């Protein structure tokens, strides 16, 4: 697939390398592409990246994501799956920029003709693209209102090394709040284990014990 990634930071680059290794055509989008050469990946302007993409990935800082997408324009995004991996945090990482909502919800509200799927925001960029390097399989969550968009996202997650058994659909786009608000627990766990490269796993009771 043609995948456009908005952003050129660690997350966007990691995902681009991961999907390119799986055979996808990737393009990074930047507001200043002329300043982002030497990344080992193709870079273009935001409008060109959106026009290129069958799937668009928002990997920009969450506090500016909606305005950045508005600069591209709703008509250019209509009908294109948008995978949102961003989290809006204050500069000192002490507060969410959307404390009573989620970035995923705000994007979906602003662009109703663009199916939005929230995923991959509960882990660092290394875990996003190399889940098999952890000591055991973890869980990646999907939130979104469009079933086909989530199926496509699931296939792209599989290409990054996430088997279907590790993917958990937790419901509509409003459930993106849980994923994004996990950011504070993520930082706490990182401090506890001394690393940002880890994941969580949902475990349930055995079938015989369920009521």
PDB file of N, CA and C in Angstrom, residues 108-150:
ATOM      1  N   UNK A 108     -11.559  12.745  14.356  1.00  0.00           N
ATOM      2  CA  UNK A 108     -12.746  12.184  13.719  1.00  0.00           C
ATOM      3  C   UNK A 108     -13.877  13.205  13.647  1.00  0.00           C
ATOM      4  N   UNK A 109     -14.032  14.011  14.689  1.00  0.00           N
ATOM      5  CA  UNK A 109     -15.061  15.054  14.693  1.00  0.00           C
ATOM      6  C   UNK A 109     -14.775  16.120  13.640  1.00  0.00           C
ATOM      7  N   UNK A 110     -13.510  16.494  13.499  1.00  0.00           N
ATOM      8  CA  UNK A 110     -13.145  17.538  12.550  1.00  0.00           C
ATOM      9  C   UNK A 110     -13.212  17.063  11.100  1.00  0.00           C
ATOM     10  N   UNK A 111     -13.041  15.738  10.892  1.00  0.00           N
ATOM     11  CA  UNK A 111     -13.008  15.178   9.538  1.00  0.00           C
ATOM     12  C   UNK A 111     -13.944  13.975   9.461  1.00  0.00           C
ATOM     13  N   UNK A 112     -15.245  14.224   9.447  1.00  0.00           N
ATOM     14  CA  UNK A 112     -16.214  13.120   9.516  1.00  0.00           C
ATOM     15  C   UNK A 112     -16.176  12.177   8.318  1.00  0.00           C
ATOM     16  N   UNK A 113     -15.616  12.606   7.189  1.00  0.00           N
ATOM     17  CA  UNK A 113     -15.541  11.747   6.002  1.00  0.00           C
ATOM     18  C   UNK A 113     -14.233  10.962   5.945  1.00  0.00           C
ATOM     19  N   UNK A 114     -13.420  11.083   6.991  1.00  0.00           N
ATOM     20  CA  UNK A 114     -12.145  10.382   7.067  1.00  0.00           C
ATOM     21  C   UNK A 114     -12.205   9.350   8.187  1.00  0.00           C
ATOM     22  N   UNK A 115     -12.203   8.059   7.878  1.00  0.00           N
ATOM     23  CA  UNK A 115     -12.243   7.052   8.944  1.00  0.00           C
ATOM     24  C   UNK A 115     -10.947   7.069   9.756  1.00  0.00           C
ATOM     25  N   UNK A 116     -11.068   7.249  11.068  1.00  0.00           N
ATOM     26  CA  UNK A 116      -9.914   7.366  11.951  1.00  0.00           C
ATOM     27  C   UNK A 116      -9.817   6.114  12.824  1.00  0.00           C
ATOM     28  N   UNK A 117      -8.621   5.564  12.919  1.00  0.00           N
ATOM     29  CA  UNK A 117      -8.361   4.437  13.809  1.00  0.00           C
ATOM     30  C   UNK A 117      -7.209   4.820  14.726  1.00  0.00           C
ATOM     31  N   UNK A 118      -7.431   4.694  16.017  1.00  0.00           N
ATOM     32  CA  UNK A 118      -6.389   4.967  17.008  1.00  0.00           C
ATOM     33  C   UNK A 118      -5.695   3.672  17.378  1.00  0.00           C
ATOM     34  N   UNK A 119      -4.362   3.692  17.365  1.00  0.00           N
ATOM     35  CA  UNK A 119      -3.620   2.497  17.743  1.00  0.00           C
ATOM     36  C   UNK A 119      -2.166   2.869  18.024  1.00  0.00           C
ATOM     37  N   UNK A 120      -1.406   1.962  18.595  1.00  0.00           N
ATOM     38  CA  UNK A 120       0.043   2.048  18.772  1.00  0.00           C
ATOM     39  C   UNK A 120       0.511   3.172  19.697  1.00  0.00           C
ATOM     40  N   UNK A 121      -0.404   3.837  20.412  1.00  0.00           N
ATOM     41  CA  UNK A 121       0.029   4.980  21.223  1.00  0.00           C
ATOM     42  C   UNK A 121       0.300   4.604  22.671  1.00  0.00           C
ATOM     43  N   UNK A 122       0.314   3.315  22.974  1.00  0.00           N
ATOM     44  CA  UNK A 122       0.561   2.868  24.352  1.00  0.00           C
ATOM     45  C   UNK A 122       1.961   2.277  24.518  1.00  0.00           C
ATOM     46  N   UNK A 123       2.863   2.603  23.595  1.00  0.00           N
ATOM     47  CA  UNK A 123       4.205   2.002  23.604  1.00  0.00           C
ATOM     48  C   UNK A 123       5.173   2.931  22.905  1.00  0.00           C
ATOM     49  N   UNK A 124       6.469   2.632  23.001  1.00  0.00           N
ATOM     50  CA  UNK A 124       7.456   3.458  22.321  1.00  0.00           C
ATOM     51  C   UNK A 124       7.669   2.957  20.894  1.00  0.00           C
ATOM     52  N   UNK A 125       8.455   3.717  20.129  1.00  0.00           N
ATOM     53  CA  UNK A 125       8.604   3.414  18.708  1.00  0.00           C
ATOM     54  C   UNK A 125       9.301   2.077  18.470  1.00  0.00           C
ATOM     55  N   UNK A 126      10.192   1.679  19.366  1.00  0.00           N
ATOM     56  CA  UNK A 126      10.875   0.390  19.207  1.00  0.00           C
ATOM     57  C   UNK A 126       9.886  -0.761  19.323  1.00  0.00           C
ATOM     58  N   UNK A 127       9.012  -0.687  20.319  1.00  0.00           N
ATOM     59  CA  UNK A 127       8.020  -1.753  20.505  1.00  0.00           C
ATOM     60  C   UNK A 127       7.007  -1.764  19.374  1.00  0.00           C
ATOM     61  N   UNK A 128       6.649  -0.596  18.860  1.00  0.00           N
ATOM     62  CA  UNK A 128       5.695  -0.523  17.743  1.00  0.00           C
ATOM     63  C   UNK A 128       6.117  -1.413  16.590  1.00  0.00           C
ATOM     64  N   UNK A 129       7.399  -1.420  16.303  1.00  0.00           N
ATOM     65  CA  UNK A 129       7.881  -2.071  15.091  1.00  0.00           C
ATOM     66  C   UNK A 129       8.658  -3.356  15.346  1.00  0.00           C
ATOM     67  N   UNK A 130       8.868  -3.708  16.613  1.00  0.00           N
ATOM     68  CA  UNK A 130       9.579  -4.958  16.931  1.00  0.00           C
ATOM     69  C   UNK A 130       8.959  -5.622  18.150  1.00  0.00           C
ATOM     70  N   UNK A 131       7.649  -5.898  18.113  1.00  0.00           N
ATOM     71  CA  UNK A 131       7.008  -6.499  19.284  1.00  0.00           C
ATOM     72  C   UNK A 131       7.564  -7.873  19.621  1.00  0.00           C
ATOM     73  N   UNK A 132       8.092  -8.568  18.631  1.00  0.00           N
ATOM     74  CA  UNK A 132       8.620  -9.912  18.861  1.00  0.00           C
ATOM     75  C   UNK A 132       9.910  -9.934  19.651  1.00  0.00           C
ATOM     76  N   UNK A 133      10.533  -8.765  19.856  1.00  0.00           N
ATOM     77  CA  UNK A 133      11.777  -8.719  20.612  1.00  0.00           C
ATOM     78  C   UNK A 133      11.538  -8.626  22.117  1.00  0.00           C
ATOM     79  N   UNK A 134      10.275  -8.491  22.542  1.00  0.00           N
ATOM     80  CA  UNK A 134       9.962  -8.492  23.963  1.00  0.00           C
ATOM     81  C   UNK A 134       9.962  -9.925  24.487  1.00  0.00           C
ATOM     82  N   UNK A 135       9.972 -10.065  25.794  1.00  0.00           N
ATOM     83  CA  UNK A 135      10.078 -11.404  26.382  1.00  0.00           C
ATOM     84  C   UNK A 135       8.848 -12.261  26.128  1.00  0.00           C
ATOM     85  N   UNK A 136       7.710 -11.633  25.893  1.00  0.00           N
ATOM     86  CA  UNK A 136       6.497 -12.362  25.526  1.00  0.00           C
ATOM     87  C   UNK A 136       5.557 -11.428  24.789  1.00  0.00           C
ATOM     88  N   UNK A 137       4.570 -11.967  24.081  1.00  0.00           N
ATOM     89  CA  UNK A 137       3.677 -11.116  23.304  1.00  0.00           C
ATOM     90  C   UNK A 137       2.888 -10.161  24.201  1.00  0.00           C
ATOM     91  N   UNK A 138       2.687  -8.952  23.697  1.00  0.00           N
ATOM     92  CA  UNK A 138       1.861  -7.971  24.395  1.00  0.00           C
ATOM     93  C   UNK A 138       0.591  -7.687  23.617  1.00  0.00           C
ATOM     94  N   UNK A 139      -0.093  -6.618  23.980  1.00  0.00           N
ATOM     95  CA  UNK A 139      -1.374  -6.264  23.364  1.00  0.00           C
ATOM     96  C   UNK A 139      -1.275  -4.904  22.705  1.00  0.00           C
ATOM     97  N   UNK A 140      -1.827  -4.789  21.508  1.00  0.00           N
ATOM     98  CA  UNK A 140      -1.978  -3.507  20.826  1.00  0.00           C
ATOM     99  C   UNK A 140      -3.469  -3.268  20.642  1.00  0.00           C
ATOM    100  N   UNK A 141      -3.910  -2.041  20.896  1.00  0.00           N
ATOM    101  CA  UNK A 141      -5.332  -1.718  20.912  1.00  0.00           C
ATOM    102  C   UNK A 141      -5.738  -0.975  19.646  1.00  0.00           C
ATOM    103  N   UNK A 142      -7.000  -1.163  19.255  1.00  0.00           N
ATOM    104  CA  UNK A 142      -7.569  -0.436  18.123  1.00  0.00           C
ATOM    105  C   UNK A 142      -8.886   0.186  18.542  1.00  0.00           C
ATOM    106  N   UNK A 143      -9.037   1.480  18.255  1.00  0.00           N
ATOM    107  CA  UNK A 143     -10.283   2.206  18.510  1.00  0.00           C
ATOM    108  C   UNK A 143     -10.710   2.880  17.211  1.00  0.00           C
ATOM    109  N   UNK A 144     -11.994   2.771  16.877  1.00  0.00           N
ATOM    110  CA  UNK A 144     -12.478   3.423  15.663  1.00  0.00           C
ATOM    111  C   UNK A 144     -13.906   3.029  15.366  1.00  0.00           C
ATOM    112  N   UNK A 145     -14.570   3.861  14.592  1.00  0.00           N
ATOM    113  CA  UNK A 145     -15.985   3.638  14.285  1.00  0.00           C
ATOM    114  C   UNK A 145     -16.208   2.863  12.994  1.00  0.00           C
ATOM    115  N   UNK A 146     -15.184   2.721  12.161  1.00  0.00           N
ATOM    116  CA  UNK A 146     -15.323   2.098  10.842  1.00  0.00           C
ATOM    117  C   UNK A 146     -14.687   0.708  10.865  1.00  0.00           C
ATOM    118  N   UNK A 147     -15.508  -0.308  10.682  1.00  0.00           N
ATOM    119  CA  UNK A 147     -15.020  -1.684  10.789  1.00  0.00           C
ATOM    120  C   UNK A 147     -13.993  -2.017   9.716  1.00  0.00           C
ATOM    121  N   UNK A 148     -14.215  -1.580   8.482  1.00  0.00           N
ATOM    122  CA  UNK A 148     -13.265  -1.882   7.410  1.00  0.00           C
ATOM    123  C   UNK A 148     -11.939  -1.171   7.653  1.00  0.00           C
ATOM    124  N   UNK A 149     -12.004   0.053   8.162  1.00  0.00           N
ATOM    125  CA  UNK A 149     -10.769   0.779   8.477  1.00  0.00           C
ATOM    126  C   UNK A 149      -9.972   0.038   9.533  1.00  0.00           C
ATOM    127  N   UNK A 150     -10.656  -0.540  10.511  1.00  0.00           N
ATOM    128  CA  UNK A 150      -9.945  -1.295  11.541  1.00  0.00           C
ATOM    129  C   UNK A 150      -9.367  -2.593  10.990  1.00  0.00           C
TER     130      UNK A 150
END
